[in-house]
XYZ file of C-alpha atoms in Angstrom:
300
model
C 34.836 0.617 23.380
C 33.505 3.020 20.886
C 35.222 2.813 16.855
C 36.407 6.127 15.684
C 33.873 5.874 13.029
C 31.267 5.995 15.996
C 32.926 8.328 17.666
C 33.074 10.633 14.856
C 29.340 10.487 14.129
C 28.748 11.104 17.482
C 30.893 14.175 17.700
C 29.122 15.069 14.178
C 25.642 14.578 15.479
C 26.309 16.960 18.790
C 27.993 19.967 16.658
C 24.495 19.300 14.163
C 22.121 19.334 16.984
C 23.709 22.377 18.358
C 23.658 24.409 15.326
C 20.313 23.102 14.427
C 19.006 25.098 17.725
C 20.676 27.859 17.186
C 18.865 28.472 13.828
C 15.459 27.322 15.784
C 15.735 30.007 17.847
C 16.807 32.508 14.800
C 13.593 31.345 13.010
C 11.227 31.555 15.852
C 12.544 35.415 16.612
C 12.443 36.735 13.208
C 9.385 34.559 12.105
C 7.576 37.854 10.968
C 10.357 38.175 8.363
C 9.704 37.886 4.468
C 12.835 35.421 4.069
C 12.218 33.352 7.119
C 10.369 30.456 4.710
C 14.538 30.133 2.778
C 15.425 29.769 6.363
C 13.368 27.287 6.817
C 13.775 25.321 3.820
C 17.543 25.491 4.215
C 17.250 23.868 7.551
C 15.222 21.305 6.396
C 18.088 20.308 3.597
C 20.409 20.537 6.094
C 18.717 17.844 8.104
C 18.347 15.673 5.347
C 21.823 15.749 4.558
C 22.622 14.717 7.894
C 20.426 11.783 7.824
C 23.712 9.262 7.102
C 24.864 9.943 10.818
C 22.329 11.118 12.940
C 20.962 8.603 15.036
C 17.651 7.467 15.382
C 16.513 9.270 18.018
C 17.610 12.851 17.011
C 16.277 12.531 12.937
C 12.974 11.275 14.577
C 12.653 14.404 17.056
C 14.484 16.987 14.362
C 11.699 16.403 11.611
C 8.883 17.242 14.867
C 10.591 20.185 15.713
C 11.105 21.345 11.413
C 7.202 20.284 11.429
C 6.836 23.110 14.555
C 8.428 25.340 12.373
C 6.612 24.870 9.339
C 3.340 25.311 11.072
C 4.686 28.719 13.004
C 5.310 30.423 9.759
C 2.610 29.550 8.081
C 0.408 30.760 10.880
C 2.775 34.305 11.352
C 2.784 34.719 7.314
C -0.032 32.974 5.175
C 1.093 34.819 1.790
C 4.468 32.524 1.962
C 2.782 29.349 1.070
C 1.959 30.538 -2.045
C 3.008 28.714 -5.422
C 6.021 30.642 -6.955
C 7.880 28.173 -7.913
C 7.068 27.068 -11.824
C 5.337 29.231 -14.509
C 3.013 27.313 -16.566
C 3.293 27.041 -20.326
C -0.516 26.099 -21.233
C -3.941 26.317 -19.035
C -4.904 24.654 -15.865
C -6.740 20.944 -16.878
C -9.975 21.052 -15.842
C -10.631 19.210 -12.552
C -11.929 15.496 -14.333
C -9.806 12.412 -14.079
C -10.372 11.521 -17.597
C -8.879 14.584 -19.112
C -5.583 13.742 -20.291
C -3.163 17.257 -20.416
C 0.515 17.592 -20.575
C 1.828 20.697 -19.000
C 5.472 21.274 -19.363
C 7.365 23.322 -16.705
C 9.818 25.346 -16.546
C 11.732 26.117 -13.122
C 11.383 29.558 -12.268
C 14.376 29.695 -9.976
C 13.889 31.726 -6.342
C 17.039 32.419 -4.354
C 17.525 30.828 -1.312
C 19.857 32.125 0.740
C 21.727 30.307 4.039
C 21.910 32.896 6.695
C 24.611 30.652 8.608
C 27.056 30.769 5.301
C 28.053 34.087 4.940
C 28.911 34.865 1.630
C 28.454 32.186 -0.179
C 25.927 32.430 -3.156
C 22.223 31.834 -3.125
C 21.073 28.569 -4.089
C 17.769 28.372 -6.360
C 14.737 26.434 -5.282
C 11.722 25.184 -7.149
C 8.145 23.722 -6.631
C 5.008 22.215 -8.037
C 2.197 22.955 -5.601
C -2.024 22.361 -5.907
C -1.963 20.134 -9.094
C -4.495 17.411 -10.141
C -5.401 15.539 -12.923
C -2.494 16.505 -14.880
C 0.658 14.980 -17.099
C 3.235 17.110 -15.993
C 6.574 16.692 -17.450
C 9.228 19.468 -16.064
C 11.752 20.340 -18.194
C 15.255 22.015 -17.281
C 16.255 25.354 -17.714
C 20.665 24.774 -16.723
C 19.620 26.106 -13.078
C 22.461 25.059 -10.622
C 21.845 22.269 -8.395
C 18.498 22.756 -6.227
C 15.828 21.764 -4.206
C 12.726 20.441 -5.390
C 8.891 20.364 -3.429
C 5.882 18.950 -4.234
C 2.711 19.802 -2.296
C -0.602 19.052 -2.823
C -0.579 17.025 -5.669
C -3.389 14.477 -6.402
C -4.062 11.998 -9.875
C -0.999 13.130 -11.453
C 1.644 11.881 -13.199
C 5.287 14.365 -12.391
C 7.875 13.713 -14.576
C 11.023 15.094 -13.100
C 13.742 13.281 -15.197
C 14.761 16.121 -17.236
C 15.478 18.049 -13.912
C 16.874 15.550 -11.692
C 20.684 16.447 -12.504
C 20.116 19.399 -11.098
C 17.995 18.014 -7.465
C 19.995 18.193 -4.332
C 16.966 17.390 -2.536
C 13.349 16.218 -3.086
C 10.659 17.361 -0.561
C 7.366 15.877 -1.189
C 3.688 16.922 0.957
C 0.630 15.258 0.549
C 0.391 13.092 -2.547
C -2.485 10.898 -3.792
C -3.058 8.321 -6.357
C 0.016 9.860 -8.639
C 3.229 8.785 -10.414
C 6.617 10.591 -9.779
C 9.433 9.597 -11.792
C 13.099 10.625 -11.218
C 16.637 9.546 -12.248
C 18.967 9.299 -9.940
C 20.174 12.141 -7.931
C 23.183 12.890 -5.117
C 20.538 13.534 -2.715
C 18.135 12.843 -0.796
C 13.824 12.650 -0.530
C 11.178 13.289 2.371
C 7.897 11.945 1.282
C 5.217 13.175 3.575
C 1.169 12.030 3.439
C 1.371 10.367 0.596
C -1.136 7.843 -0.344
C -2.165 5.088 -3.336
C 0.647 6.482 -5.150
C 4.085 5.144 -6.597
C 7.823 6.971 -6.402
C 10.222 5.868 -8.569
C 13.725 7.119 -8.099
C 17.716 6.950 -6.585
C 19.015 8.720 -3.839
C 21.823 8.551 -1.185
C 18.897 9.064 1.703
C 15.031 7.877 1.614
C 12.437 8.711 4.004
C 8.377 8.336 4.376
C 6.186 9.744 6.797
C 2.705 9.074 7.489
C 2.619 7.405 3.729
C 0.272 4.102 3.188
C 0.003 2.295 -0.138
C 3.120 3.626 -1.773
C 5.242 1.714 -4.315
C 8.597 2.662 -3.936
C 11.114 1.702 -6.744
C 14.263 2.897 -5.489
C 18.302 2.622 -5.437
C 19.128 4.133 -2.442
C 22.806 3.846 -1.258
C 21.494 4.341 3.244
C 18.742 2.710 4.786
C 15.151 4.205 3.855
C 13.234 5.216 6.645
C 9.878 4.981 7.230
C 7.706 6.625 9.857
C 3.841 6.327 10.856
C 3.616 4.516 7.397
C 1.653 0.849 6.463
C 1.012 -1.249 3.468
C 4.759 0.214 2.178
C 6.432 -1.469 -1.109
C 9.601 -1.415 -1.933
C 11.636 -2.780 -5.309
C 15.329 -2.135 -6.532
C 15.175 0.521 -9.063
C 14.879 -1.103 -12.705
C 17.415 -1.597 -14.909
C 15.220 -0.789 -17.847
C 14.177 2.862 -16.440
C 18.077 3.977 -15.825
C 21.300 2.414 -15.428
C 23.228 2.640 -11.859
C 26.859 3.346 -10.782
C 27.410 -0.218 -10.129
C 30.012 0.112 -7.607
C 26.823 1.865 -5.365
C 25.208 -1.157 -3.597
C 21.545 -0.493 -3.279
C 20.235 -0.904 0.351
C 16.191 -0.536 -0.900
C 15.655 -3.893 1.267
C 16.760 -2.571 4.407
C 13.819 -0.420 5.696
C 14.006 0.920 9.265
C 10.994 1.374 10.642
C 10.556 3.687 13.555
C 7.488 2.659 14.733
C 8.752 -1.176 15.036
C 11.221 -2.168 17.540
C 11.031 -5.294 17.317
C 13.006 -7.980 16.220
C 10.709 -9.713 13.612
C 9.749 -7.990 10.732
C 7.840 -4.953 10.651
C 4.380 -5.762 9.128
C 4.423 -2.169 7.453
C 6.270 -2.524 4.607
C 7.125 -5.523 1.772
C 9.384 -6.237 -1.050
C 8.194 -6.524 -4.765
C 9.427 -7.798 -8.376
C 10.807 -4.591 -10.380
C 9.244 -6.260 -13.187
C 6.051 -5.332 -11.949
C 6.756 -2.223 -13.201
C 6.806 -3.165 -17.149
C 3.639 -3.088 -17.806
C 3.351 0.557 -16.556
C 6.864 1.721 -17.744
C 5.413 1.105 -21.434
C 2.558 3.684 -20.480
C 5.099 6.154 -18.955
C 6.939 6.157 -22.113
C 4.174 6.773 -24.254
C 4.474 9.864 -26.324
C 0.519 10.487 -25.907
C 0.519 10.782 -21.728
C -2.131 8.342 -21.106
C -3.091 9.792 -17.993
C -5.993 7.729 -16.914
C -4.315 4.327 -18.026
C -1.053 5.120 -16.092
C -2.935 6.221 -13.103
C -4.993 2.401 -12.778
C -1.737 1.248 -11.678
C -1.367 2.926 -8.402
C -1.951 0.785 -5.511
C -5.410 1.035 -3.981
């Protein structure tokens, strides 16, 4: 016989799946539009903050058909993956590993609007897209709380502690050999094709998809998820980087794998020491951004 917890989620999950359709087929008939990438986006969020009861199954076959989506628009409107998201304060680094640069950034907020919530207010949403070989340390400008995207960044160090107060949600595509560093946020991350890189943050939900050699310090209050992902690491988030709501349990150790269904342990993913991460923390914290120092600590 079924709990009424169960039951509930259940009954949760249908009414979800349902309305998750309906803006599917929204999308896919108005995908010529100019806001049809906030639609998007806002579906996307949506999904991830419906992670803690969706089962298995549906997240696993949601996050195809969000990936169908993606793909669709970008095909019917190439100007909308453009970078609009953060105004630079100094010049682009150029493209050497050795050249240490700091760029500070500020969000430049773009409304995002939910075409399901009728008149509610616009939410703001911000991004770092096509960055290498940069220190980049974002720094907050009182926006309301938002969600964050990185895309295409490669031997970089992000910074997003000023900011993470204000993240809802963290959306991360294709990442290699780079740092990103967040405190904890009442939200939830999607890592995506990330590789020989480490993530170190808290979050209420965790996921990784198609991700291999990623250190992953994290408090994370649900079960991470990883997908289509090997040689994963994960470590409770350190005491010396922030301190933790105590009365939060952190459930970093208890991976679900969704390509591994069986009972021993899946072979993708390990746990390590967070005092591993000493050695490195004393680089992040050093006023001079040693880029190419910080970045021989990324797994390999």
């Amino acid at each position: 016989m079924a709990s009424a917890g169960s039951s509930a989620n259940a009954n949760a999950a249908a009414k979800f799946w349902d309305y998750f359709q309906a803006e599917k087929t929204q999308i896919t008939a108005h995908v010529a539009q100019n806001d049809v990438q906030n639609r998007v986006r806002e579906l996307d969020s949506k999904v991830r903050e419906a992670l803690i009861y969706l089962p298995a199954y549906d997240q696993k076959q949601l996050t195809k058909e969000l990936d169908g989506l993606r793909a669709l628009v970008q095909k019917s409107n190439p100007a909308s993956s453009r970078n609009t998201g953060f105004r630079f304060k100094t010049a682009t680094a150029r493209p050497s590993v050795a050249k240490q640069t700091v760029e500070e950034i500020v969000p430049v907020t773009e409304p995002v609007t939910n075409p399901t919530d009728h008149g509610s207010a616009s939410t703001p949403s911000i991004m770092f897209s096509k960055i290498a070989n940069q220190w980049i340390v974002a720094t907050s400008n009182d926006n309301d709380a938002t969600d964050c995207e990185l895309r295409d960044i490669s031997h970089c160090v992000v910074d997003l502690r000023a900011v993470s107060h204000h993240i809802r949600a963290l959306n991360c595509h294709r990442m290699k050999d780079s740092i990103v560093i967040c405190h904890p946020f009442a939200g939830s991350a999607t890592i995506r094709d990330a590789q020989n890189s480490i993530v170190i943050l808290g979050v209420q939900q965790l996921r990784f998809e198609g991700c291999k050699d990623v250190d992953v310090y994290t408090h994370c209050t649900s079960h991470p998820v990883i997908e289509r992902s090997t040689s994963m690491r994960f470590s409770p988030y350190p005491a010396f980087v922030h301190s933790i709501e105590k009365s939060q349990p952190s459930l970093h150790d208890k991976i679900e794998d969704f390509n591994w269904l069986r009972r021993q342990h899946s072979p993708n993913w390990t746990l390590i020491d967070p005092e591993t991460l000493h050695v490195l923390w004393k680089l992040l914290e050093d006023p001079k951004h040693p880029l190419h120092d910080a970045l021989t600590h990324v797994p390999q």
